[in-house]
Each structure stands twice: as structure tokens, then as C-alpha cells.
Short mmCIF file of C-alpha atoms and ligand atoms in Angstrom, two decimals:
data_model
loop_
_atom_site.label_atom_id
_atom_site.label_comp_id
_atom_site.label_asym_id
_atom_site.label_seq_id
_atom_site.Cartn_x
_atom_site.Cartn_y
_atom_site.Cartn_z
CA GLN D 11 -61.14 1.04 41.23
CA LYS D 12 -58.81 2.92 38.94
CA ALA D 13 -55.03 2.60 39.04
CA ARG D 14 -52.93 5.31 40.69
CA ILE D 15 -50.32 5.21 37.92
CA GLY D 16 -49.49 3.22 34.81
CA VAL D 17 -46.37 1.84 33.15
CA THR D 18 -46.17 1.13 29.44
CA GLY D 19 -43.12 -0.72 28.15
CA LEU D 20 -42.48 -3.81 30.20
CA ALA D 21 -39.00 -4.89 29.24
CA VAL D 22 -36.59 -5.26 32.13
CA MET D 23 -36.73 -1.64 33.34
CA GLY D 24 -40.46 -1.12 32.95
CA SER D 25 -41.50 -4.35 34.58
CA ASN D 26 -39.17 -3.82 37.51
CA LEU D 27 -40.41 -0.29 37.98
CA ALA D 28 -44.01 -1.51 37.87
CA ARG D 29 -43.20 -4.15 40.49
CA ASN D 30 -41.51 -1.53 42.63
CA LEU D 31 -44.65 0.63 42.40
CA ALA D 32 -46.91 -2.31 43.25
CA ARG D 33 -44.72 -3.35 46.16
CA HIS D 34 -45.13 0.16 47.55
CA GLY D 35 -48.88 -0.25 47.56
CA PHE D 36 -49.70 1.69 44.43
CA ARG D 37 -52.34 0.15 42.20
CA VAL D 38 -50.44 0.08 38.92
CA ALA D 39 -51.74 -0.35 35.39
CA VAL D 40 -49.37 -2.21 33.11
CA HIS D 41 -49.17 -2.34 29.32
CA ASN D 42 -46.72 -3.43 26.66
CA ARG D 43 -46.86 -3.27 22.86
CA SER D 44 -46.71 -7.05 22.67
CA ALA D 45 -49.15 -8.39 25.23
CA ALA D 46 -47.03 -11.42 26.08
CA LYS D 47 -44.77 -9.34 28.33
CA THR D 48 -47.75 -7.95 30.23
CA LYS D 49 -49.09 -11.44 30.77
CA THR D 50 -45.74 -12.77 31.96
CA LEU D 51 -45.33 -9.92 34.40
CA VAL D 52 -48.70 -10.47 36.00
CA GLU D 53 -48.31 -14.25 36.03
CA GLN D 54 -44.91 -14.17 37.65
CA HIS D 55 -45.26 -11.18 39.94
CA GLY D 56 -48.97 -10.49 40.28
CA HIS D 57 -48.85 -11.59 43.90
CA GLU D 58 -46.43 -8.76 44.76
CA GLY D 59 -49.10 -6.07 44.58
CA ASP D 60 -52.06 -4.60 42.81
CA PHE D 61 -51.61 -4.79 39.02
CA VAL D 62 -54.18 -3.88 36.38
CA ALA D 63 -53.15 -5.53 33.12
CA ALA D 64 -54.28 -3.93 29.86
CA GLU D 65 -53.90 -5.33 26.36
CA SER D 66 -54.60 -2.13 24.47
CA LEU D 67 -53.29 1.33 25.13
CA ALA D 68 -56.89 2.60 25.21
CA ASP D 69 -57.80 0.15 27.99
CA PHE D 70 -54.63 1.07 29.79
CA VAL D 71 -55.48 4.78 29.71
CA ASP D 72 -59.06 4.01 30.75
CA SER D 73 -57.89 2.15 33.81
CA LEU D 74 -56.11 5.21 35.27
CA GLN D 75 -57.28 7.74 37.86
CA THR D 76 -57.43 11.32 36.59
CA PRO D 77 -55.33 13.30 36.17
CA ARG D 78 -53.67 10.30 34.56
CA GLN D 79 -50.06 9.48 35.22
CA VAL D 80 -48.36 7.30 32.64
CA ILE D 81 -44.74 6.19 32.79
CA ILE D 82 -43.24 5.25 29.43
CA MET D 83 -40.32 2.80 29.65
CA VAL D 84 -39.58 1.91 26.06
CA LYS D 85 -36.52 2.11 23.86
CA ALA D 86 -35.32 5.70 23.63
CA GLY D 87 -35.69 7.62 20.36
CA GLY D 88 -38.27 6.71 17.72
CA PRO D 89 -40.13 4.15 19.86
CA THR D 90 -40.70 6.78 22.56
CA ASP D 91 -42.15 9.20 20.00
CA ALA D 92 -44.36 6.42 18.61
CA VAL D 93 -45.78 5.68 22.05
CA ILE D 94 -46.26 9.38 22.86
CA ASP D 95 -48.10 9.95 19.57
CA GLU D 96 -50.49 7.14 20.35
CA LEU D 97 -50.94 8.20 23.96
CA VAL D 98 -51.72 11.86 23.38
CA GLU D 99 -54.76 10.91 21.36
CA LEU D 100 -56.13 9.11 24.40
CA LEU D 101 -55.22 11.57 27.15
CA GLU D 102 -56.95 14.70 28.44
CA PRO D 103 -55.61 18.08 29.50
CA GLY D 104 -53.95 17.88 32.88
CA ASP D 105 -52.70 14.31 32.36
CA MET D 106 -49.04 13.54 32.86
CA VAL D 107 -46.70 11.59 30.63
CA VAL D 108 -43.46 10.50 32.28
CA ASP D 109 -40.65 9.37 30.00
CA GLY D 110 -38.35 7.25 32.14
CA GLY D 111 -36.15 6.14 29.24
CA ASN D 112 -32.69 7.46 28.47
CA ALA D 113 -33.92 10.23 26.23
CA HIS D 114 -31.69 12.99 24.91
CA TYR D 115 -32.67 16.15 26.77
CA ALA D 116 -33.22 18.02 23.49
CA ASP D 117 -35.85 15.43 22.55
CA THR D 118 -37.39 15.93 25.97
CA ARG D 119 -37.55 19.69 25.44
CA ARG D 120 -39.21 19.16 22.08
CA ARG D 121 -41.72 16.67 23.48
CA GLU D 122 -42.46 18.81 26.50
CA ALA D 123 -43.23 21.83 24.33
CA ALA D 124 -45.45 19.77 22.02
CA LEU D 125 -47.43 18.21 24.87
CA ARG D 126 -47.73 21.51 26.72
CA GLU D 127 -49.56 22.87 23.68
CA ARG D 128 -52.13 20.14 24.19
CA GLY D 129 -52.46 20.87 27.90
CA LEU D 130 -50.49 17.77 28.88
CA HIS D 131 -47.55 17.61 31.25
CA PHE D 132 -44.49 15.90 29.88
CA VAL D 133 -42.09 14.79 32.58
CA GLY D 134 -38.71 13.73 31.20
CA THR D 135 -37.28 11.65 34.02
CA GLY D 136 -33.81 10.25 34.41
CA ILE D 137 -33.78 6.92 36.18
CA SER D 138 -30.50 5.37 37.24
CA GLY D 139 -29.66 2.10 38.88
CA GLY D 140 -30.17 -0.43 36.13
CA GLU D 141 -32.66 -3.23 36.53
CA GLU D 142 -31.80 -3.84 40.14
CA GLY D 143 -32.33 -0.17 40.98
CA ALA D 144 -35.63 -0.04 39.11
CA LEU D 145 -36.89 -2.86 41.31
CA ASN D 146 -35.44 -1.96 44.67
CA GLY D 147 -35.06 1.79 44.54
CA PRO D 148 -33.40 3.83 41.80
CA SER D 149 -32.18 7.38 41.81
CA ILE D 150 -34.86 9.39 40.05
CA MET D 151 -34.35 12.72 38.29
CA PRO D 152 -37.69 14.12 37.11
CA GLY D 153 -37.93 17.25 35.03
CA GLY D 154 -41.14 18.95 33.92
CA SER D 155 -43.58 21.35 35.50
CA PRO D 156 -43.68 21.92 39.28
CA GLU D 157 -47.38 21.13 39.08
CA SER D 158 -46.74 17.66 37.69
CA TYR D 159 -44.28 17.04 40.49
CA GLN D 160 -46.97 17.72 43.05
CA HIS D 161 -48.80 14.66 41.74
CA LEU D 162 -45.86 12.49 40.81
CA GLY D 163 -43.40 13.45 43.52
CA PRO D 164 -44.94 11.38 46.32
CA VAL D 165 -45.07 8.27 44.12
CA LEU D 166 -41.58 8.66 42.68
CA GLU D 167 -40.09 9.50 46.05
CA ALA D 168 -41.75 6.43 47.58
CA ILE D 169 -40.18 4.05 45.08
CA SER D 170 -36.75 5.73 44.97
CA ALA D 171 -33.71 4.66 46.93
CA LYS D 172 -33.41 6.14 50.42
CA VAL D 173 -30.26 7.34 52.15
CA ASP D 174 -30.54 8.34 55.80
CA GLY D 175 -34.30 8.26 55.29
CA GLN D 176 -34.13 10.81 52.48
CA PRO D 177 -35.47 9.86 49.03
CA CYS D 178 -33.04 9.85 46.10
CA CYS D 179 -35.55 11.80 44.02
CA THR D 180 -36.24 15.47 43.69
CA HIS D 181 -37.75 17.80 41.12
CA VAL D 182 -34.74 18.75 39.03
CA GLY D 183 -36.18 21.57 36.95
CA PRO D 184 -38.37 22.24 33.92
CA ASP D 185 -38.54 20.40 30.56
CA GLY D 186 -35.19 18.73 29.76
CA ALA D 187 -33.49 19.31 33.13
CA GLY D 188 -34.08 15.81 34.47
CA HIS D 189 -32.74 14.06 31.40
CA PHE D 190 -29.82 16.47 31.21
CA VAL D 191 -28.81 15.69 34.77
CA LYS D 192 -29.21 11.96 34.09
CA MET D 193 -26.98 12.34 31.02
CA VAL D 194 -24.26 14.03 33.05
CA HIS D 195 -24.64 11.36 35.74
CA ASN D 196 -23.82 8.81 33.04
CA GLY D 197 -20.93 10.91 31.77
CA ILE D 198 -19.46 11.01 35.28
CA GLU D 199 -20.02 7.26 35.45
CA TYR D 200 -17.88 6.87 32.32
CA ALA D 201 -15.10 8.94 33.89
CA ASP D 202 -15.35 7.06 37.18
CA MET D 203 -15.05 3.70 35.43
CA GLN D 204 -12.16 4.85 33.26
CA LEU D 205 -10.24 6.01 36.35
CA ILE D 206 -10.93 2.73 38.12
CA ALA D 207 -9.72 0.86 35.03
CA GLU D 208 -6.54 2.93 34.91
CA ALA D 209 -5.89 2.28 38.59
CA PHE D 210 -6.24 -1.45 37.95
CA ASP D 211 -3.96 -1.28 34.92
CA LEU D 212 -1.25 0.57 36.83
CA LEU D 213 -1.41 -1.77 39.80
CA HIS D 214 -1.16 -4.68 37.41
CA LYS D 215 1.46 -3.49 34.93
CA VAL D 216 3.57 -1.17 37.05
CA ALA D 217 3.33 -2.76 40.49
CA GLY D 218 2.94 -6.30 39.16
CA LEU D 219 -0.13 -7.21 41.23
CA GLY D 220 -2.48 -9.96 40.05
CA ALA D 221 -6.21 -9.50 39.59
CA GLY D 222 -7.02 -11.24 42.87
CA GLU D 223 -4.60 -9.02 44.78
CA ILE D 224 -6.03 -5.92 43.13
CA ALA D 225 -9.52 -7.08 44.09
CA GLU D 226 -8.34 -6.99 47.70
CA VAL D 227 -6.87 -3.53 47.22
CA PHE D 228 -10.23 -2.26 45.94
CA ARG D 229 -12.05 -3.98 48.78
CA GLY D 230 -9.85 -2.04 51.17
CA TRP D 231 -10.39 1.22 49.31
CA ASN D 232 -14.11 0.77 49.63
CA SER D 233 -13.95 1.60 53.30
CA GLY D 234 -12.42 5.05 52.87
CA ASP D 235 -12.93 8.20 50.81
CA LEU D 236 -13.46 6.08 47.73
CA GLU D 237 -16.37 4.13 49.19
CA SER D 238 -18.80 3.71 46.32
CA TYR D 239 -20.81 1.17 44.39
CA LEU D 240 -18.37 1.14 41.47
CA VAL D 241 -15.35 0.50 43.71
CA GLU D 242 -17.32 -2.21 45.52
CA ILE D 243 -18.24 -4.04 42.31
CA THR D 244 -14.72 -3.60 40.94
CA ALA D 245 -13.55 -5.83 43.79
CA GLU D 246 -16.24 -8.35 42.82
CA VAL D 247 -15.38 -8.39 39.12
CA LEU D 248 -11.62 -8.52 39.70
CA GLY D 249 -12.01 -11.31 42.24
CA HIS D 250 -14.11 -13.41 39.89
CA VAL D 251 -12.40 -16.44 38.33
CA ASP D 252 -13.47 -17.76 34.94
CA GLU D 253 -14.80 -21.27 35.38
CA ALA D 254 -13.81 -22.53 31.93
CA THR D 255 -10.15 -21.53 32.10
CA GLY D 256 -9.44 -21.01 35.80
CA LYS D 257 -8.03 -17.59 34.88
CA PRO D 258 -9.11 -14.29 36.39
CA PHE D 259 -12.31 -13.30 34.60
CA VAL D 260 -10.85 -9.92 33.66
CA GLU D 261 -8.15 -11.69 31.62
CA VAL D 262 -10.59 -13.60 29.44
CA VAL D 263 -12.91 -10.69 28.60
CA ALA D 264 -12.23 -8.98 25.24
CA ASP D 265 -10.68 -5.58 25.95
CA GLN D 266 -12.97 -3.47 23.77
CA ALA D 267 -15.33 -1.29 25.80
CA GLU D 268 -18.72 -0.61 24.32
CA GLN D 269 -21.04 2.31 24.87
CA LYS D 270 -24.64 3.21 24.34
CA GLY D 271 -24.20 6.93 23.89
CA THR D 272 -24.94 8.92 27.03
CA GLY D 273 -21.23 9.54 27.65
CA ARG D 274 -20.84 10.79 24.12
CA TRP D 275 -23.86 13.04 24.52
CA THR D 276 -22.38 14.50 27.70
CA VAL D 277 -19.22 15.43 25.82
CA GLN D 278 -21.10 16.73 22.77
CA GLU D 279 -23.23 18.99 24.97
CA ALA D 280 -20.18 20.12 26.92
CA LEU D 281 -18.54 21.14 23.65
CA GLU D 282 -21.64 23.14 22.74
CA LEU D 283 -21.77 24.78 26.16
CA GLY D 284 -18.02 25.40 26.23
CA VAL D 285 -17.42 23.41 29.41
CA PRO D 286 -14.16 21.46 29.60
CA VAL D 287 -15.24 18.02 30.75
CA THR D 288 -11.84 16.54 29.98
CA GLY D 289 -12.25 13.55 32.29
CA ILE D 290 -15.49 12.44 30.67
CA ALA D 291 -14.14 13.10 27.18
CA GLU D 292 -11.02 11.02 27.86
CA ALA D 293 -13.22 8.22 29.13
CA VAL D 294 -15.39 8.24 26.02
CA PHE D 295 -12.34 8.35 23.75
CA ALA D 296 -10.57 5.61 25.70
CA ARG D 297 -13.54 3.31 25.09
CA SER D 298 -13.52 4.25 21.46
CA LEU D 299 -9.76 3.65 21.15
CA SER D 300 -10.10 0.23 22.75
CA GLY D 301 -12.46 -0.76 19.96
CA HIS D 302 -10.04 0.16 17.15
CA THR D 303 -8.59 -3.31 17.01
CA GLU D 304 -6.97 -2.99 13.58
CA GLN D 305 -5.08 0.16 14.49
CA ARG D 306 -4.07 -1.38 17.78
CA ALA D 307 -2.79 -4.54 16.08
CA ALA D 308 -0.85 -2.48 13.53
CA ALA D 309 0.65 -0.26 16.22
CA GLN D 310 1.62 -3.20 18.39
CA LYS D 311 3.86 -4.41 15.56
CA VAL D 312 5.78 -1.16 15.06
CA LEU D 313 5.57 1.06 18.15
CA PRO D 314 7.67 -0.07 21.10
CA GLY D 315 7.30 1.12 24.68
CA PRO D 316 10.14 2.46 26.85
CA SER D 317 13.37 0.44 26.71
CA SER D 318 13.42 -0.05 30.45
CA VAL D 319 10.62 0.21 32.95
CA PRO D 320 11.58 1.48 36.40
CA GLN D 321 10.79 -0.99 39.16
CA VAL D 322 8.40 -0.01 41.92
CA ALA D 323 10.51 0.05 45.04
CA ASP D 324 7.72 0.06 47.59
CA ARG D 325 4.53 -1.62 46.42
CA ASP D 326 2.40 -0.51 49.35
CA ALA D 327 3.46 3.08 48.84
CA PHE D 328 2.61 2.82 45.14
CA VAL D 329 -0.82 1.36 45.93
CA GLU D 330 -1.46 4.29 48.25
CA ASP D 331 -0.29 6.74 45.56
CA VAL D 332 -2.71 5.21 43.07
CA ARG D 333 -5.53 5.48 45.59
CA GLN D 334 -4.85 9.16 46.05
CA ALA D 335 -4.52 9.75 42.30
CA LEU D 336 -7.82 7.97 41.77
CA TYR D 337 -9.55 10.08 44.38
CA ALA D 338 -8.15 13.38 43.12
CA SER D 339 -8.95 12.54 39.49
CA LYS D 340 -12.45 11.54 40.49
CA VAL D 341 -12.99 14.86 42.23
CA VAL D 342 -11.93 16.58 38.99
CA ALA D 343 -14.41 14.52 36.95
CA TYR D 344 -17.26 15.40 39.30
CA ALA D 345 -16.24 19.06 39.37
CA GLN D 346 -16.41 19.10 35.57
CA GLY D 347 -19.75 17.30 35.47
CA PHE D 348 -21.29 19.76 37.93
CA ASP D 349 -19.88 22.63 35.85
CA GLU D 350 -21.72 21.23 32.86
CA ILE D 351 -25.01 21.02 34.76
CA ARG D 352 -24.57 24.58 35.94
CA ALA D 353 -23.82 25.81 32.41
CA ALA D 354 -26.92 24.10 31.03
CA ALA D 355 -29.03 25.46 33.87
CA ASP D 356 -27.82 28.98 33.02
CA THR D 357 -28.45 28.46 29.32
CA TYR D 358 -31.92 26.97 29.65
CA ASP D 359 -32.99 28.84 32.77
CA TRP D 360 -33.41 25.69 34.84
CA ASP D 361 -32.43 26.89 38.32
CA ILE D 362 -30.99 23.51 39.33
CA ASP D 363 -29.98 23.01 42.95
CA LEU D 364 -26.57 21.38 42.49
CA GLY D 365 -26.36 20.22 46.09
CA ALA D 366 -29.70 18.44 45.70
CA MET D 367 -28.34 16.59 42.66
CA ALA D 368 -25.48 15.26 44.77
CA THR D 369 -28.04 14.24 47.40
CA ILE D 370 -30.18 12.19 45.02
CA TRP D 371 -27.08 10.46 43.63
CA ARG D 372 -26.13 9.17 47.07
CA GLY D 373 -28.24 6.06 46.61
CA GLY D 374 -29.82 3.94 43.92
CA CYS D 375 -27.67 5.07 41.02
CA ILE D 376 -24.47 3.67 39.56
CA ILE D 377 -22.22 6.51 40.79
CA ARG D 378 -23.58 6.37 44.33
CA ALA D 379 -20.72 7.20 46.63
CA ARG D 380 -19.91 8.38 50.07
CA PHE D 381 -18.22 11.55 48.94
CA LEU D 382 -21.39 12.89 47.34
CA GLU D 383 -22.34 14.09 50.83
CA ARG D 384 -19.35 16.38 50.67
CA ILE D 385 -20.50 17.74 47.31
CA LYS D 386 -23.83 18.58 48.84
CA ASP D 387 -22.10 20.30 51.77
CA ALA D 388 -19.96 22.26 49.34
CA TYR D 389 -22.95 23.65 47.44
CA ASP D 390 -24.89 24.22 50.66
CA THR D 391 -22.05 26.39 51.88
CA ASN D 392 -21.82 28.29 48.62
CA LYS D 393 -24.33 27.67 45.87
CA ASP D 394 -22.27 29.84 43.51
CA LEU D 395 -19.08 27.89 44.05
CA PRO D 396 -16.93 28.60 40.96
CA SER D 397 -15.64 25.02 40.97
CA LEU D 398 -15.95 22.10 43.31
CA LEU D 399 -12.15 22.11 43.40
CA VAL D 400 -12.07 25.39 45.31
CA ASP D 401 -14.43 24.25 48.05
CA SER D 402 -12.31 23.94 51.18
CA TYR D 403 -12.93 20.23 51.66
CA PHE D 404 -12.16 19.25 48.07
CA ALA D 405 -9.31 21.73 47.69
CA ASP D 406 -7.75 20.19 50.77
CA ALA D 407 -8.28 16.68 49.37
CA VAL D 408 -6.64 17.34 46.01
CA ILE D 409 -3.83 19.36 47.56
CA LYS D 410 -3.06 16.45 49.89
CA ALA D 411 -3.19 14.05 46.96
CA GLN D 412 -1.20 16.07 44.49
CA GLU D 413 2.30 14.69 45.15
CA ALA D 414 1.02 11.12 44.89
CA TRP D 415 -1.03 12.06 41.84
CA ARG D 416 2.08 13.46 40.11
CA ARG D 417 4.15 10.37 41.00
CA VAL D 418 1.48 8.12 39.50
CA VAL D 419 1.28 10.08 36.25
CA VAL D 420 5.09 10.05 36.01
CA ALA D 421 5.19 6.31 36.72
CA ALA D 422 2.55 5.63 34.07
CA ALA D 423 4.44 7.65 31.46
CA ALA D 424 7.76 6.05 32.39
CA ALA D 425 6.28 2.57 32.16
CA GLY D 426 4.42 3.26 28.93
CA VAL D 427 1.04 2.54 30.49
CA PRO D 428 -1.75 4.77 29.18
CA ALA D 429 -3.44 6.80 31.90
CA PRO D 430 -5.44 9.45 30.02
CA GLY D 431 -7.91 9.92 32.88
CA PHE D 432 -5.30 10.47 35.60
CA SER D 433 -3.03 12.64 33.46
CA SER D 434 -5.72 14.82 31.95
CA ALA D 435 -7.27 15.36 35.37
CA LEU D 436 -3.89 16.47 36.68
CA SER D 437 -3.44 18.77 33.69
CA TYR D 438 -6.85 20.26 34.39
CA TYR D 439 -5.83 20.90 37.99
CA ASP D 440 -2.60 22.50 36.85
CA ALA D 441 -4.30 24.54 34.15
CA LEU D 442 -6.93 25.92 36.51
CA ARG D 443 -4.35 27.01 39.07
CA SER D 444 -1.85 28.46 36.56
CA GLU D 445 -1.46 32.19 36.73
CA ARG D 446 -0.56 32.37 33.06
CA LEU D 447 -1.59 29.95 30.36
CA PRO D 448 -0.09 29.61 26.90
CA ALA D 449 -3.48 30.66 25.55
CA ALA D 450 -1.77 34.05 25.13
CA LEU D 451 0.44 32.56 22.44
CA ILE D 452 -2.58 31.00 20.76
CA GLN D 453 -4.21 34.43 20.64
CA GLY D 454 -1.04 35.81 19.07
CA LEU D 455 -1.04 33.10 16.41
CA ARG D 456 -4.73 33.63 15.67
CA ASP D 457 -4.10 37.31 15.25
CA PHE D 458 -1.08 36.63 13.01
CA PHE D 459 -2.77 34.38 10.48
CA GLY D 460 -6.37 35.50 10.72
CA ALA D 461 -6.45 39.00 12.21
CA HIS D 462 -8.64 37.55 14.96
CA THR D 463 -7.56 40.30 17.42
CA TYR D 464 -6.59 39.95 21.07
CA ARG D 465 -7.05 41.69 24.40
CA ARG D 466 -4.15 42.95 26.50
CA VAL D 467 -3.37 42.49 30.17
CA ASP D 468 -2.61 46.17 30.68
CA ARG D 469 -5.42 48.05 28.95
CA GLU D 470 -9.02 47.64 27.89
CA GLY D 471 -9.98 47.09 24.30
CA SER D 472 -9.41 44.84 21.37
CA PHE D 473 -6.19 44.96 19.37
CA HIS D 474 -4.61 43.74 16.18
CA THR D 475 -0.96 43.80 15.19
CA LEU D 476 -0.18 44.56 11.55
CA TRP D 477 2.11 41.54 11.33
CA GLY D 478 3.04 41.99 7.69
CA GLU D 479 3.31 45.78 7.71
CA GLY D 480 5.77 47.01 10.31
CA ARG D 481 4.07 45.23 13.22
CA ASN D 482 2.33 48.29 14.54
CA GLU D 483 -0.51 47.62 16.95
CA ILE D 484 -3.87 49.14 16.12
CA ASP D 485 -7.19 49.27 17.93
CA ALA D 486 -9.47 46.67 16.45
P1 NDP S 530 -35.42 -1.61 25.90
O1 NDP S 530 -34.71 -0.32 25.75
O2 NDP S 530 -34.76 -2.85 25.44
O3 NDP S 530 -36.85 -1.46 25.16
C1 NDP S 530 -37.73 -2.54 25.04
C2 NDP S 530 -39.14 -2.06 25.26
O4 NDP S 530 -39.49 -1.06 24.30
C3 NDP S 530 -40.14 -3.18 25.07
O5 NDP S 530 -41.17 -3.01 26.03
C4 NDP S 530 -40.64 -2.94 23.67
O6 NDP S 530 -41.91 -3.49 23.42
C5 NDP S 530 -40.71 -1.45 23.64
N1 NDP S 530 -40.76 -0.90 22.31
C6 NDP S 530 -39.77 -0.86 21.39
N2 NDP S 530 -40.19 -0.25 20.27
C7 NDP S 530 -41.48 0.13 20.50
C8 NDP S 530 -42.46 0.80 19.73
N3 NDP S 530 -42.18 1.26 18.50
N4 NDP S 530 -43.68 1.00 20.27
C9 NDP S 530 -43.96 0.57 21.50
N5 NDP S 530 -43.07 -0.07 22.28
C10 NDP S 530 -41.85 -0.29 21.78
O7 NDP S 530 -35.90 -1.80 27.41
P2 NDP S 530 -35.17 -1.52 28.80
O8 NDP S 530 -36.11 -2.00 29.83
O9 NDP S 530 -33.75 -2.00 28.82
O10 NDP S 530 -35.09 0.07 28.87
C11 NDP S 530 -36.23 0.89 28.81
C12 NDP S 530 -35.79 2.33 28.81
O11 NDP S 530 -35.11 2.59 30.03
C13 NDP S 530 -34.81 2.69 27.68
O12 NDP S 530 -35.08 3.98 27.24
C14 NDP S 530 -33.47 2.64 28.36
O13 NDP S 530 -32.53 3.48 27.73
C15 NDP S 530 -33.85 3.14 29.76
N6 NDP S 530 -32.94 2.72 30.82
C16 NDP S 530 -32.40 1.48 30.86
C17 NDP S 530 -31.56 1.10 31.87
C18 NDP S 530 -31.01 -0.26 31.91
O14 NDP S 530 -30.19 -0.52 32.81
N7 NDP S 530 -31.42 -1.16 31.03
C19 NDP S 530 -31.20 2.03 32.95
C20 NDP S 530 -31.88 3.28 32.87
C21 NDP S 530 -32.69 3.61 31.83
P3 NDP S 530 -42.04 -4.98 22.84
O15 NDP S 530 -41.91 -5.89 24.01
O16 NDP S 530 -43.41 -5.01 22.24
O17 NDP S 530 -40.94 -5.17 21.83
#
């Protein structure tokens, strides 16, 4: 009997995904470049379901039902291309190749077009949830043809996380749509983590709370609007004590944040699309800054902070302010991320259902959170919502938070504690709602030095002022 689906690439993600498939009753073919991993998987977990181990890619392909469905879970980039090149020689028209790695969506578009020429379906699929999600139910974001989803959908939905009985998997859109949405998911994750880190820093340095106390604060926050996986595990990490030193774990970890690149991609694409994802950008830059240890060491020697730091009069009130600032800033980061998805959907003609994206992020993935339900409601009410911030629920939330949000940004600045996420989110809020922006002055300057022209508020057309010759205004 042939296998329903196959997985090639059996490192941590691939083997867990294969086990998840097997545990759901799918006969699953498994293959890895080096056969040792395949053997280990079947030896250790063969009893969990119906595995068909293959040593060669040809045997692997042979063991599959037609149309064949192959999930590739190898290192993104060159290795994925290498596997695809080998696979296409073995597949037949109508077969489906799912790339579950963290591919750049532009690579996915290129691969999809190339495989389409050969009559194959290429299904770039974002998978979030890390190794634990891959095993027990990730959030799955498949792109590709609607036809391929008819075959793959039932399998992917079965192994995905479920929230209120609904699968955290839906067909996102054609070609690169799935990987694009996964990329933005990761970008939002960067912003979310940066905001959480700033909240911790402020509670520690401004309110003087210890890591254990802050762990309790986060535990409390996890039962309100902020309820989410990241807030939950923040309490775990902050509450953890290093065995060797007896100090809070967070105090013995080197303070240089690393990154694999999906946050950077999100910002790069946002720059191309012209979408201001300031929260995600600040998060990526904050990680980068943390790694500049030489500059930091040099600056620490010469650049002092404020001469006196105002004391927090009411700690509980400050904690509540930080909670509200965190929530409001988080709403901004999500609003920006959804703007980026919408812009890409318009550019590439993807027709993405934004509400459905919020739905499939409710479970399985790293940014899973209670408030994603509200995002879905917002887009259900108005799928053309200009910004999440103007939806009545979210507008109300940020309006209620704004005084606290401002106090926190002021307190951070006064204390000399960096809070780029909180302050840029607040600036974004203020910029969006401003009736006039100083962009008018920028237009004037551009026209002055480069004759770049400007539009006027009072009449149609394009104008240029002859700055050096009597300052007459002419039609441009
Ligand atoms: P890795 O990214 O560490 O990749 C290791 C796997 O790639 C091994 O199976 C390896 O085979 C295979 N491989 C590498 N080069 C080649 C090649 N040239 N030809 C064939 N196979 C090759 O594995 P992960 O499980 O961590 O991740 C798999 C994919 O899932 C990646 O794209 C990753 O970005 C993505 N992902 C990872 C998440 C995570 O939390 N780790 C979360 C979501 C997505 P061999 O054993 O022979 O070396």
C-alpha cells in the first residue's frame, strides 16, 4: 500500500511533522539525505503510526500514492533548491511539492513558476510553532494553487493546531502568499518580543522590580487582554533561576539578541512595498544594536544617562501603565503587519482574507494570542478596514490606553531606559491621527534643492517654486 504523503528532510521539524502525520493516521513516507536520520526516526517512533522509510529519493517517490504529495523540510535556500531539482526529475505532472521550510517568498514565487511549467504544483507553506508545534499541531499557511489545496488541505488541516474545533490552517493564496504571511508572522513575533522585553526592562529599571516579581506580573497579565503564548513563556523564563549561580536566569544570559532573518525580510519587503512597519523595524534594529558590543562598551564609558531619575511613586499604577502601553504598542505592531500583508496581496494579486490569517494564528504558532479573535472580528466587519487601529474595538483599546502609554514613554525617556518599540508605536499612533504632518516642510525642502515639485492643499496640480529667481510659483 502506498503512502498518503511523504516528508523529506528529517531534522527536528521534518521528523516531528512526519510523526504528527503518522499519529493522525496518515501512512507517511519518510526520507532524509543521510539515511541515519530516517533510521533513527523509525526506530524511535515507528510505533506511533504507519511509516514507510526510504533510503533513496527514488524509492521515496515510488512509495507515494498519485498524485504524489511531498513535503520538503530542509534548510531554506540552496538546500531546498537542491532537493527540488532532484525531486522534479522523479515526479509526474499533477504531483505536489510542499516546501515547509522558512523560504523567502520571492524564492517560492520563482520555484512555483518553474514547477508549474513542468505541470507540478509547488506549495510554499509557512509552518509556525517550532518543534513542539510541528509535533502537536502547528499553524500552517499554505500557498499555491487552489487545486493543490483540495488534496493537501484535509491532511494539513488534520495535523494543524485547533482552536474551538477550527483548524489553524487555511489556503492563504497563490504562489508566495503562504511564505509571505509566515514571514510577516515572524516579523510581528519580533515586535511582540521586543515590546515584552521593553516592558520587563522598564519594570526592572524604573520600578525596581526583580525578575521573580516581574515573572508574577506577566503571569497576571496572561489572564487578560494580553493573554498569549509569548506572555505565558515570559513568566516562565523570568521565573527561572540559574542553577550554577542562584541568580535569575535572565541575569546570566548574554544580552545580545540573535536573529535568523525573517524579521529582517519583513522590514526589507515593507520598505519595498512602502508600508511603515515601524514596530517590526525597531525590533530588528534593537536586536542588531544589542549585538554591537564594541560600540556599546565605548559608549558606556563616555555617554552618561540623566543626572537624576524620577522615582516611581506608585508601583502598582506604573505596572498597570506598562501593561496598557504594551497592549497598545502590540496593537500597532499587528496593524502594521496586516497592512504589509494587504499591500503584498494588492501587489501580487493574492486576494488574502486577512481575518482568516488572524484565525489561523490563534493556535499553534508563536504569536498565538487571545486578541487575534478581535482581529478576525474586525476584518469580518469590514474587510477593507484602512487600519486595524480604526476598527471600533481596537480604536477604543488604544484610546483607553493612550494616557498610560504616554506616561510610560515619558518615564522611559526620563529614566534613560531605551524603549524604541513603545515610543515608535506611540509616534505612529500620533502620526496617523495628526491632521497636518511636517511632511509639508520636507516637500518644500525637496523642491528647494532638487526641484522635486509639490502639490498644494488648495488646488489641483503639481508646482515648483523658483527659489533662486524671485520665488515665483510655476506649474510643474
Ligand atoms: P535544518 O534547517 O537544520 O535543516 C536540516 C535538514 O536539512 C536535514 O534534514 C539535512 O539533511 C537537510 N539538508 C541540508 N542540506 C541539504 C541538501 N543540500 N540536500 C538535502 N538535504 C539537505 O532543519 P530544521 O528541522 O530546524 O528546519 C527545517 C526547515 O523548517 C528549515 O527551512 C527551517 O527554516 C524551517 N522551520 C524551522 C523551525 C524551527 O523551529 N526549527 C520553525 C519553522 C520552520 P542531513 O541530515 O542529511 O544533513
